[in-house]
XYZ file of C-alpha atoms in Angstrom:
339
model
C 10.683 -5.753 -21.476
C 11.429 -8.417 -18.754
C 13.953 -6.106 -17.125
C 11.486 -3.242 -16.934
C 8.747 -5.515 -15.471
C 11.135 -6.975 -12.980
C 12.292 -3.397 -11.924
C 8.554 -2.749 -11.511
C 7.981 -5.726 -9.204
C 11.120 -4.706 -7.169
C 9.848 -1.168 -6.588
C 6.361 -2.416 -6.022
C 7.533 -4.512 -3.034
C 9.069 -1.406 -1.496
C 5.896 0.665 -1.978
C 3.984 -2.185 -0.694
C 5.200 -1.175 2.930
C 3.780 2.416 2.259
C 0.510 0.817 1.100
C 0.309 -1.245 4.429
C 0.648 2.209 6.169
C -2.276 3.526 4.052
C -4.250 0.431 4.718
C -4.019 1.017 8.425
C -5.383 4.578 8.280
C -7.761 4.129 5.292
C -9.358 0.812 6.038
C -8.729 0.015 9.647
C -9.208 3.466 11.268
C -11.510 4.906 8.418
C -9.385 8.076 8.432
C -8.596 9.752 5.015
C -4.992 10.719 6.097
C -3.311 13.073 3.541
C -0.234 13.241 5.971
C 1.136 10.412 3.821
C 2.092 12.761 1.028
C 4.321 14.613 3.564
C 5.518 11.841 5.866
C 6.681 9.792 2.702
C 9.255 12.530 1.932
C 9.972 13.078 5.649
C 11.338 9.365 5.782
C 13.434 9.845 2.640
C 14.679 13.290 3.784
C 15.690 12.044 7.298
C 17.355 9.078 5.972
C 19.381 10.904 3.373
C 20.523 13.699 5.651
C 21.743 11.112 8.199
C 23.413 9.150 5.598
C 25.476 11.965 4.105
C 26.259 12.959 7.570
C 28.085 9.563 8.306
C 25.334 7.533 10.099
C 24.900 4.084 9.463
C 22.171 3.619 6.711
C 20.317 1.085 8.818
C 20.175 3.406 11.775
C 19.240 6.160 9.440
C 16.249 4.251 7.950
C 15.088 3.447 11.540
C 15.367 7.066 12.445
C 13.192 7.870 9.329
C 10.577 5.392 10.703
C 10.605 7.283 14.083
C 10.161 10.622 12.192
C 7.115 9.279 10.482
C 5.592 8.058 13.624
C 5.896 11.483 15.176
C 4.327 13.099 12.106
C 1.330 10.777 12.254
C 1.005 11.354 16.104
C 0.885 15.083 15.388
C -1.936 14.615 12.826
C -3.932 12.352 15.416
C -3.429 15.145 18.015
C -4.808 17.758 15.696
C -7.816 15.772 15.046
C -8.418 14.327 18.576
C -7.323 17.237 20.896
C -7.674 20.147 18.328
C -11.184 18.715 17.023
C -10.142 19.359 13.538
C -11.816 17.540 10.797
C -9.848 14.408 9.890
C -9.418 15.389 6.311
C -8.370 18.912 7.172
C -5.841 17.709 9.888
C -4.067 15.621 7.248
C -3.859 18.463 4.853
C -2.605 20.760 7.526
C 0.171 18.277 8.476
C 0.951 17.681 4.756
C 1.437 21.312 4.112
C 3.472 21.778 7.370
C 5.671 18.733 6.346
C 6.632 20.335 3.133
C 8.453 23.170 4.906
C 9.767 20.883 7.620
C 11.109 18.483 4.990
C 12.963 21.585 3.194
C 14.494 22.404 6.701
C 15.660 18.793 7.155
C 17.303 18.650 3.733
C 18.291 22.310 3.729
C 17.767 22.219 -0.057
C 15.070 20.615 -2.510
C 17.165 17.650 -3.458
C 19.807 15.423 -1.555
C 21.840 13.027 -3.781
C 22.790 9.586 -2.538
C 24.595 8.093 -5.442
C 28.026 8.455 -4.066
C 26.850 7.336 -0.549
C 26.728 3.859 0.997
C 23.085 2.989 1.521
C 20.936 0.082 2.575
C 20.524 -0.672 -1.002
C 24.176 -0.821 -1.803
C 25.008 -2.844 1.389
C 22.315 -5.344 0.352
C 23.599 -5.683 -3.180
C 27.315 -5.976 -2.065
C 26.330 -8.700 0.475
C 24.203 -10.531 -2.016
C 26.987 -10.652 -4.480
C 29.237 -12.424 -2.029
C 26.582 -15.283 -1.771
C 27.013 -16.129 -5.438
C 23.392 -16.469 -6.039
C 23.283 -14.179 -9.090
C 26.024 -15.887 -10.847
C 24.351 -19.185 -10.319
C 21.004 -17.821 -11.667
C 22.925 -16.219 -14.716
C 24.466 -19.667 -15.689
C 21.005 -21.476 -15.307
C 19.207 -18.849 -17.469
C 22.089 -18.781 -19.954
C 22.026 -22.750 -20.355
C 18.439 -22.388 -21.374
C 18.844 -19.614 -23.771
C 17.331 -16.815 -21.523
C 20.474 -15.184 -20.389
C 19.353 -11.814 -21.786
C 16.178 -11.781 -19.564
C 17.733 -12.214 -16.379
C 18.065 -9.096 -14.004
C 21.534 -7.986 -12.886
C 20.693 -8.889 -9.267
C 17.883 -10.677 -7.292
C 19.138 -9.428 -4.013
C 17.164 -6.277 -3.783
C 13.957 -7.843 -4.621
C 14.274 -10.975 -2.282
C 15.498 -8.885 0.616
C 12.798 -6.263 0.197
C 10.242 -8.844 -0.315
C 11.299 -10.581 3.043
C 11.084 -7.198 4.771
C 7.877 -6.302 3.324
C 6.232 -9.694 4.169
C 7.751 -9.565 7.748
C 6.114 -6.203 8.218
C 2.752 -7.622 6.829
C 3.061 -10.489 9.463
C 3.713 -8.058 12.174
C 0.571 -5.944 11.101
C -1.381 -9.268 11.243
C -0.159 -10.111 14.582
C -0.642 -6.518 15.961
C -4.275 -6.193 14.723
C -5.090 -9.347 16.618
C -3.851 -8.113 19.866
C -6.114 -6.270 22.467
C -4.955 -2.883 21.116
C -5.250 -3.937 17.564
C -8.787 -5.250 17.999
C -9.619 -1.812 19.773
C -8.199 0.032 16.796
C -10.456 -1.908 14.455
C -13.322 -1.220 16.697
C -12.696 2.428 16.605
C -12.587 2.385 12.778
C -15.982 0.401 12.705
C -17.877 2.483 15.423
C -16.103 5.112 17.424
C -18.968 6.082 19.500
C -19.647 2.407 20.696
C -16.000 2.089 21.766
C -16.169 5.470 23.545
C -19.303 4.143 25.444
C -17.262 1.430 26.896
C -14.897 4.072 28.548
C -12.094 3.343 26.087
C -9.644 6.112 25.287
C -10.482 6.467 21.526
C -8.182 9.399 21.198
C -5.133 7.635 22.235
C -6.029 4.834 19.843
C -6.375 7.110 16.957
C -3.220 8.842 17.692
C -1.337 5.455 17.949
C -2.834 4.153 14.679
C -1.936 7.185 12.770
C 1.617 6.956 14.284
C 2.233 3.535 13.061
C 0.582 4.231 9.793
C 2.870 7.083 8.969
C 5.949 5.208 10.461
C 5.423 2.580 7.652
C 5.039 5.259 5.123
C 8.147 7.030 6.162
C 10.094 3.751 6.319
C 8.967 3.075 2.711
C 10.107 6.667 1.590
C 13.552 6.140 3.244
C 13.934 3.017 1.253
C 12.719 4.436 -1.843
C 15.133 7.318 -1.543
C 17.940 4.917 -1.012
C 16.815 2.874 -4.154
C 16.478 5.810 -6.416
C 19.727 7.417 -5.198
C 18.305 10.693 -3.988
C 15.731 12.251 -1.777
C 13.469 14.987 -3.321
C 11.055 17.297 -1.631
C 8.370 16.497 -4.300
C 8.713 12.677 -4.262
C 5.667 12.286 -2.035
C 3.173 14.005 -4.359
C 0.465 11.544 -4.919
C 1.414 8.851 -2.542
C -1.901 8.693 -0.882
C -3.536 8.006 -4.179
C -0.845 5.254 -5.023
C -1.402 3.688 -1.718
C -5.229 3.715 -2.155
C -4.821 2.233 -5.651
C -2.685 -0.522 -4.235
C -5.268 -1.290 -1.482
C -8.232 -1.188 -3.971
C -6.620 -3.195 -6.666
C -5.453 -5.817 -4.068
C -8.874 -6.063 -2.553
C -10.490 -6.664 -5.977
C -8.202 -9.390 -6.821
C -7.543 -11.167 -3.566
C -10.439 -9.974 -1.389
C -10.454 -8.670 2.231
C -12.629 -11.358 4.051
C -9.799 -11.626 6.933
C -7.035 -9.403 8.169
C -4.415 -11.803 6.865
C -6.090 -11.722 3.324
C -6.468 -8.169 3.305
C -2.791 -7.272 4.073
C -1.774 -9.880 1.519
C -3.994 -8.058 -0.958
C -2.229 -4.797 -0.172
C 1.130 -6.398 -1.093
C -0.195 -7.888 -4.332
C -1.962 -4.617 -5.171
C 0.991 -2.739 -4.886
C 3.053 -4.931 -7.133
C 0.125 -5.045 -9.695
C -0.251 -1.292 -9.760
C 3.472 -0.813 -10.629
C 3.196 -3.478 -13.321
C 0.104 -1.815 -14.700
C 1.787 1.515 -14.746
C 4.977 0.227 -16.516
C 2.878 -1.524 -19.237
C 0.686 1.725 -19.690
C 3.780 3.814 -20.066
C 5.041 1.603 -22.836
C 2.225 2.682 -24.999
C 3.229 5.175 -27.835
C 0.683 7.814 -27.001
C 1.620 8.106 -23.240
C 4.519 9.753 -21.620
C 6.292 9.822 -18.436
C 4.481 12.883 -17.326
C 1.173 11.038 -17.836
C 1.847 8.724 -14.634
C -0.534 10.693 -12.316
C -3.222 10.555 -14.996
C -2.595 6.737 -15.465
C -2.860 6.455 -11.514
C -6.121 8.210 -11.535
C -7.581 6.064 -14.276
C -6.456 3.050 -12.425
C -8.177 4.042 -9.227
C -11.352 5.009 -10.996
C -11.536 1.526 -12.788
C -10.657 -0.187 -9.483
C -13.568 1.586 -7.697
C -16.180 1.519 -10.612
C -15.624 -1.914 -12.180
C -16.260 -4.132 -9.027
C -19.475 -2.058 -8.230
C -20.662 -2.567 -11.868
C -19.892 -6.325 -11.606
C -21.809 -6.477 -8.200
C -24.726 -4.788 -9.724
C -24.828 -7.085 -12.588
C -24.591 -10.107 -10.343
C -27.452 -8.809 -8.200
C -29.616 -8.245 -11.345
C -28.927 -11.755 -12.414
C -29.916 -13.021 -8.848
C -33.036 -11.110 -8.914
C -34.099 -12.410 -12.317
C -33.194 -15.916 -11.100
C -35.533 -15.437 -7.974
C -38.277 -14.086 -10.114
C -38.146 -17.080 -12.601
C -38.082 -19.601 -9.704
C -41.054 -17.738 -8.133
C -42.970 -17.839 -11.464
C -42.173 -21.474 -11.827
C -43.457 -22.206 -8.228
C -46.713 -20.301 -9.071
C -47.167 -22.334 -12.238
C -46.462 -25.698 -10.619
C -48.873 -24.763 -7.857
C -51.617 -23.814 -10.415
C -51.121 -27.148 -12.154
C -51.416 -28.956 -8.736
C -54.836 -27.195 -7.955
C -56.250 -27.904 -11.412
C -55.261 -31.648 -11.099
C -57.043 -31.688 -7.707
C -60.149 -30.174 -9.135
C -60.277 -32.814 -12.033
C -59.852 -35.677 -9.458
C -62.996 -34.262 -7.656
């Protein structure tokens, strides 16, 4: 059980990078970008093909990031220059990327189990440190040796990478361009009235968003040991679930808090799915159904809670008003008695 939960946290940290990309498009730009389902695979496909061609896996992963940026920019151009509806432009790019991804891989699936990847390099480097053996001895000494994962390296390194990207996103959104992006998402017309190039800002924002998504896809493909043309199905929903769950738990009062909520939400989402799949009446094929249910709950429950709180506040104000009227009436009666 512990091993399964730890694996969920490990994968959740990698998917958190994808969720940060979805946050940029969905929350910052207010753009429902379905390109995510295709650019996630583009990242995995690009990295996988380059790795089996002998390219250094770190360079292959960076190339995947560049490919995702290009895909996002095309979506932005379709919307800004082609005047295509935001939702439709994302759908068109997602459909086009399916064929492009097949072209990149030249087949539906590219295995990486026998190749040296970023994940294997991190694992081998981490073993040389000796941290795992130290933790194994520590847990064994207190009788918990069976609950320790085989390695902590992947989780720790991926967490550092995800947190570093979170910090970069925080800093970027506080720059002049980042503030302009936030303004475009809040009120595009107002920003345009100040003679700002909102089209360029949208293209840039969507490019960065899909670059993070593709980067996550490249890491996931190397973590799983293969890249598959169907691995991106439902990624936009997973990303939205991570954002919504995180905001419900952590909040989004500031940018720093909102991006932290995305990281936490991605991990919580994976934990919830893992725990749900352990139920006897659910199967692995029900994962998409579980995701839909999680998103529905994350959207509906906070609204119900807010509605209940609003009703309680309304009743409290009404009670205070009645009390004030009653006290005022008593004071009037006392004044008449004195007369």
